[in-house]
Amino acid sequence: MMIQRNTSVLANIPSPCFVLQEELLEGNLAVFQRVQQEAPVKILLALKAFALFHSFPLIRQTLKGASASSLWEAQLAAQEFGGDLHIYSPAYRDQDMTGILTYANHVTFNSISQWKRFYPLIEHLSAPPSVGLRINPQYSPVETALYNPCQPYTRLGVSPEHLGNVLPTGIDGFLSHNLCESDSYALEKTLLHIEDLFGQFLPQLKWLNLGGGHLMTRQGYDVGHAVKVLTEFHQRYPHIQLIMEPGSAITWETGFLLSTVQDIISTANVTNLMLDVSFTAHMPDCLEMPYKPVICGAHEPQPGDKIYRMGGSSCLAGDFMGDYAFTEELSVGHRIIFEDMMHYTMVKTTMFNGVVHPSIGILKKDGTFEIWREFSYPDYRARVG
């Protein structure tokens, strides 16, 4: 969804720039407020997808805490978000664990061996965090292997055969993270798989974290069905606290990346627009997933249309995206707006090639723009040495 944007305000936004739209973020948070009111579930912000802490004062009015996957994420969550803090890492380091235990309310291990290695540190604490294991439910609807945690020979999560018949000492909960931009029916199947494969342990648990990938804010998502699924599971296991930690869904379609055409290079069939943003450095998910981002004012080329290809600002040959058509002729200085560029963008950006890094700001409900962060040469220099 896109709300009307004031062109005079857009003209004053520096290029390139990530722009969060306050009104759209509030609309997404209202969905999660409804879910928490109607279903017995606690919803957390997953920092791996969105860590723009300037927006945390607004988000924490609705969400109950945050989830982190590293010591640095945990520290940011503790300092800037508050509330419950769930921490999971595929592999913890000895030198990080002391710091993690000072922040975490919940710590989840990826394997039995990691639990054996670190549980002795936890059990003697005066106020130990709740301890969990990541499980492999052996089901995922995700087709892109890069994002499928349940692919064959996965390194992520404990399979039933690893647990045997006895739950390890001190384990209070399970984490199942097997979805990616999925619907409520994938959630339902996930719970069925958990009950089938790990049902004998459910009476012993205090909590079940269903991870992220629940795209409740996407148009067409059946929120009512999700509420029904969660409620019915809770009725079967009323002692288990249900938890979700959506990533993409929190900031789905809540902002854009503004860029500007710097040059135009024509070929026989395609006109290359050379931009001041990079797909590999600023929008890596477009190349990794891959997916073609929506551009404001653009459409799929039809017979007879002039075809434009978006060229990124780095030297990487594959740093481009296409093809698009516009109703008007484009020229140097034209502003290109990539829609839906909040989740898995800023957290993944790099300063590869020393290309100018996009600024970060917010477009407020009253129509004004506020810059939150600008980058400079010292930022680049600090990253490379």
Short mmCIF file of C-alpha atoms in Angstrom, two decimals, residues 25-278:
data_model
loop_
_atom_site.label_atom_id
_atom_site.label_comp_id
_atom_site.label_asym_id
_atom_site.label_seq_id
_atom_site.Cartn_x
_atom_site.Cartn_y
_atom_site.Cartn_z
CA LEU A 25 4.11 1.73 10.03
CA GLU A 26 1.28 2.58 12.40
CA GLY A 27 -1.12 0.72 10.11
CA ASN A 28 1.02 -2.44 10.32
CA LEU A 29 1.34 -2.18 14.08
CA ALA A 30 -2.45 -2.02 14.35
CA VAL A 31 -2.61 -5.50 12.79
CA PHE A 32 -0.29 -6.91 15.44
CA GLN A 33 -2.19 -5.11 18.17
CA ARG A 34 -5.34 -6.92 16.99
CA VAL A 35 -3.60 -10.30 16.89
CA GLN A 36 -2.26 -9.91 20.43
CA GLN A 37 -5.71 -8.89 21.67
CA GLU A 38 -7.54 -11.76 19.98
CA ALA A 39 -5.01 -14.59 20.31
CA PRO A 40 -2.85 -15.81 23.21
CA VAL A 41 0.43 -14.75 21.60
CA LYS A 42 3.27 -12.36 22.37
CA ILE A 43 4.83 -10.63 19.34
CA LEU A 44 8.46 -9.48 19.22
CA LEU A 45 10.47 -7.38 16.77
CA ALA A 46 13.16 -9.39 14.96
CA LEU A 47 16.18 -7.11 14.66
CA LYS A 48 17.70 -9.22 11.89
CA ALA A 49 15.07 -7.78 9.53
CA PHE A 50 14.73 -4.24 10.86
CA ALA A 51 16.97 -2.53 13.40
CA LEU A 52 16.24 1.17 12.78
CA PHE A 53 16.28 2.15 16.44
CA HIS A 54 15.01 5.68 15.79
CA SER A 55 11.62 4.05 15.16
CA PHE A 56 11.66 1.86 18.28
CA PRO A 57 9.71 4.32 20.50
CA LEU A 58 6.74 3.89 18.16
CA ILE A 59 7.08 0.13 17.67
CA ARG A 60 7.47 -0.75 21.34
CA GLN A 61 4.06 0.77 22.08
CA THR A 62 2.64 -2.37 20.44
CA LEU A 63 5.25 -5.14 20.47
CA LYS A 64 6.32 -6.82 23.69
CA GLY A 65 10.04 -7.02 23.12
CA ALA A 66 12.66 -8.02 20.58
CA SER A 67 14.59 -10.99 19.29
CA ALA A 68 18.30 -10.93 18.55
CA SER A 69 20.77 -13.28 16.88
CA SER A 70 24.06 -11.90 18.17
CA LEU A 71 25.64 -10.04 21.06
CA TRP A 72 25.54 -6.72 19.18
CA GLU A 73 21.88 -7.11 18.26
CA ALA A 74 21.13 -8.03 21.86
CA GLN A 75 22.94 -4.97 23.14
CA LEU A 76 21.04 -2.71 20.73
CA ALA A 77 17.71 -4.28 21.71
CA ALA A 78 18.44 -3.91 25.42
CA GLN A 79 19.55 -0.30 25.08
CA GLU A 80 16.97 0.96 22.62
CA PHE A 81 13.89 -1.30 22.80
CA GLY A 82 13.43 -2.91 26.19
CA GLY A 83 10.83 -5.51 27.09
CA ASP A 84 11.46 -9.21 26.68
CA LEU A 85 14.64 -10.12 24.85
CA HIS A 86 14.92 -13.51 23.14
CA ILE A 87 18.34 -14.46 21.81
CA TYR A 88 19.14 -17.25 19.40
CA SER A 89 22.37 -17.85 17.50
CA PRO A 90 23.35 -20.75 15.23
CA ALA A 91 26.60 -20.92 17.19
CA TYR A 92 27.53 -18.88 20.27
CA ARG A 93 31.11 -17.90 21.00
CA ASP A 94 32.60 -18.25 24.47
CA GLN A 95 33.66 -14.60 24.56
CA ASP A 96 30.11 -13.44 23.74
CA MET A 97 28.12 -15.55 26.16
CA THR A 98 28.79 -13.51 29.30
CA GLY A 99 27.49 -10.39 27.61
CA ILE A 100 24.49 -12.20 26.14
CA LEU A 101 23.50 -13.52 29.56
CA THR A 102 23.45 -10.00 30.98
CA TYR A 103 20.78 -8.99 28.44
CA ALA A 104 18.69 -12.07 27.67
CA ASN A 105 15.38 -13.12 29.18
CA HIS A 106 15.42 -16.18 26.92
CA VAL A 107 18.40 -17.95 25.34
CA THR A 108 17.88 -20.57 22.65
CA PHE A 109 20.51 -23.06 21.49
CA ASN A 110 20.79 -24.48 17.99
CA SER A 111 22.14 -27.87 19.06
CA ILE A 112 22.47 -30.24 21.98
CA SER A 113 26.25 -29.74 21.92
CA GLN A 114 25.89 -25.96 22.35
CA TRP A 115 23.46 -26.57 25.21
CA LYS A 116 25.98 -28.89 26.89
CA ARG A 117 28.74 -26.33 26.40
CA PHE A 118 26.96 -23.31 27.86
CA TYR A 119 24.23 -24.56 30.18
CA PRO A 120 26.68 -24.91 33.11
CA LEU A 121 27.20 -21.13 32.89
CA ILE A 122 23.46 -20.53 33.04
CA GLU A 123 22.27 -22.89 35.76
CA HIS A 124 24.37 -21.20 38.44
CA LEU A 125 23.18 -17.65 37.75
CA SER A 126 21.08 -16.00 40.43
CA ALA A 127 18.54 -14.92 37.81
CA PRO A 128 19.07 -17.23 34.83
CA PRO A 129 17.27 -16.70 31.53
CA SER A 130 14.74 -19.21 30.29
CA VAL A 131 16.49 -21.76 28.06
CA GLY A 132 15.24 -23.20 24.78
CA LEU A 133 16.23 -25.34 21.83
CA ARG A 134 15.68 -24.60 18.17
CA ILE A 135 13.88 -27.51 16.56
CA ASN A 136 13.64 -28.58 12.93
CA PRO A 137 9.94 -29.22 12.19
CA GLN A 138 10.98 -30.79 8.87
CA TYR A 139 8.51 -28.62 7.00
CA SER A 140 8.91 -25.33 5.21
CA PRO A 141 6.95 -23.77 2.32
CA VAL A 142 10.01 -21.73 1.30
CA GLU A 143 11.15 -22.56 -2.22
CA THR A 144 14.33 -20.46 -2.34
CA ALA A 145 17.08 -22.63 -0.83
CA LEU A 146 18.95 -19.62 0.54
CA TYR A 147 16.02 -18.92 2.86
CA ASN A 148 14.83 -22.47 3.56
CA PRO A 149 16.06 -23.57 7.01
CA CYS A 150 14.57 -27.05 6.63
CA GLN A 151 16.38 -28.02 3.44
CA PRO A 152 18.14 -31.41 3.46
CA TYR A 153 21.22 -31.61 5.69
CA THR A 154 20.34 -28.31 7.33
CA ARG A 155 22.61 -26.99 10.07
CA LEU A 156 19.68 -25.22 11.74
CA GLY A 157 17.72 -26.83 14.55
CA VAL A 158 17.46 -30.11 16.40
CA SER A 159 15.66 -33.01 14.71
CA PRO A 160 13.55 -35.47 16.75
CA GLU A 161 16.18 -38.20 16.58
CA HIS A 162 18.67 -35.87 18.29
CA LEU A 163 16.39 -35.53 21.31
CA GLY A 164 15.46 -39.15 21.79
CA ASN A 165 12.91 -39.58 24.57
CA VAL A 166 14.25 -37.16 27.16
CA LEU A 167 14.21 -33.37 27.10
CA PRO A 168 17.60 -31.96 28.19
CA THR A 169 17.82 -30.50 31.70
CA GLY A 170 16.63 -26.93 32.04
CA ILE A 171 14.93 -26.65 28.65
CA ASP A 172 11.78 -24.53 28.96
CA GLY A 173 10.87 -23.91 25.33
CA PHE A 174 11.27 -24.55 21.64
CA LEU A 175 12.00 -22.20 18.75
CA SER A 176 10.71 -23.17 15.32
CA HIS A 177 11.81 -20.79 12.57
CA ASN A 178 10.84 -22.34 9.24
CA LEU A 179 8.75 -19.73 7.40
CA CYS A 180 9.52 -16.79 5.12
CA GLU A 181 6.83 -14.32 4.02
CA SER A 182 4.30 -17.12 4.57
CA ASP A 183 0.55 -17.28 5.18
CA SER A 184 -1.58 -18.54 8.08
CA TYR A 185 -1.97 -21.97 6.48
CA ALA A 186 1.80 -22.48 6.60
CA LEU A 187 1.59 -21.56 10.28
CA GLU A 188 -1.12 -24.18 10.75
CA LYS A 189 0.98 -26.86 9.02
CA THR A 190 3.99 -25.92 11.13
CA LEU A 191 2.08 -26.50 14.36
CA LEU A 192 0.82 -29.84 13.08
CA HIS A 193 4.37 -30.92 12.30
CA ILE A 194 5.58 -29.79 15.73
CA GLU A 195 2.82 -31.77 17.43
CA ASP A 196 3.57 -34.82 15.30
CA LEU A 197 7.35 -34.81 15.71
CA PHE A 198 7.81 -33.22 19.14
CA GLY A 199 4.42 -33.74 20.79
CA GLN A 200 5.77 -35.86 23.64
CA PHE A 201 7.75 -32.86 24.89
CA LEU A 202 5.02 -30.21 24.65
CA PRO A 203 3.55 -30.96 28.12
CA GLN A 204 6.95 -30.07 29.59
CA LEU A 205 7.37 -26.71 27.84
CA LYS A 206 6.64 -23.22 29.13
CA TRP A 207 6.87 -21.48 25.75
CA LEU A 208 6.93 -22.08 22.03
CA ASN A 209 8.47 -19.46 19.76
CA LEU A 210 7.14 -19.76 16.20
CA GLY A 211 9.81 -17.48 14.81
CA GLY A 212 9.28 -15.15 11.90
CA GLY A 213 7.94 -15.32 8.37
CA HIS A 214 4.32 -14.65 9.36
CA LEU A 215 3.44 -12.01 6.78
CA MET A 216 0.31 -10.80 8.55
CA THR A 217 0.49 -7.32 7.04
CA ARG A 218 0.47 -8.46 3.43
CA GLN A 219 -2.76 -7.86 1.55
CA GLY A 220 -4.82 -11.05 1.55
CA TYR A 221 -3.29 -12.59 4.66
CA ASP A 222 -6.08 -14.28 6.66
CA VAL A 223 -5.53 -12.75 10.08
CA GLY A 224 -8.72 -14.31 11.41
CA HIS A 225 -7.49 -17.77 10.47
CA ALA A 226 -4.15 -17.15 12.17
CA VAL A 227 -5.96 -16.09 15.35
CA LYS A 228 -8.07 -19.28 15.17
CA VAL A 229 -5.01 -21.50 14.67
CA LEU A 230 -3.14 -19.94 17.59
CA THR A 231 -6.16 -20.03 19.88
CA GLU A 232 -6.93 -23.67 19.16
CA PHE A 233 -3.31 -24.69 19.79
CA HIS A 234 -3.36 -22.79 23.08
CA GLN A 235 -6.56 -24.59 24.07
CA ARG A 236 -4.74 -27.90 23.59
CA TYR A 237 -1.67 -26.68 25.50
CA PRO A 238 -2.84 -23.86 27.80
CA HIS A 239 0.42 -23.93 29.79
CA ILE A 240 2.51 -22.89 26.76
CA GLN A 241 3.16 -19.20 26.06
CA LEU A 242 3.08 -18.68 22.29
CA ILE A 243 5.58 -16.23 20.80
CA MET A 244 6.14 -14.84 17.32
CA GLU A 245 8.98 -12.68 16.07
CA PRO A 246 8.04 -11.34 12.62
CA GLY A 247 10.69 -9.54 10.62
CA SER A 248 9.44 -8.42 7.23
CA ALA A 249 5.82 -8.11 8.37
CA ILE A 250 6.51 -5.29 10.82
CA THR A 251 7.72 -2.90 8.15
CA TRP A 252 6.12 -4.48 5.08
CA GLU A 253 5.37 -1.72 2.55
CA THR A 254 6.15 1.05 5.03
CA GLY A 255 8.86 2.95 3.19
CA PHE A 256 10.98 3.42 0.11
CA LEU A 257 14.47 4.01 -1.22
CA LEU A 258 14.82 7.26 -3.12
CA SER A 259 17.44 7.46 -5.87
CA THR A 260 18.38 9.74 -8.77
CA VAL A 261 19.35 9.07 -12.38
CA GLN A 262 22.99 10.11 -12.90
CA ASP A 263 23.49 9.03 -16.50
CA ILE A 264 21.67 7.31 -19.36
CA ILE A 265 23.34 4.71 -21.56
CA SER A 266 21.36 3.51 -24.57
CA THR A 267 21.84 0.18 -26.32
CA ALA A 268 19.97 -1.44 -29.18
CA ASN A 269 17.17 -2.86 -27.02
CA VAL A 270 17.53 -1.38 -23.54
CA THR A 271 18.12 2.06 -22.05
CA ASN A 272 20.29 1.81 -18.94
CA LEU A 273 19.56 4.29 -16.17
CA MET A 274 22.67 4.78 -14.05
CA LEU A 275 21.53 5.43 -10.48
CA ASP A 276 23.14 6.63 -7.26
CA VAL A 277 22.07 3.43 -5.46
CA SER A 278 23.38 -0.11 -5.70
#
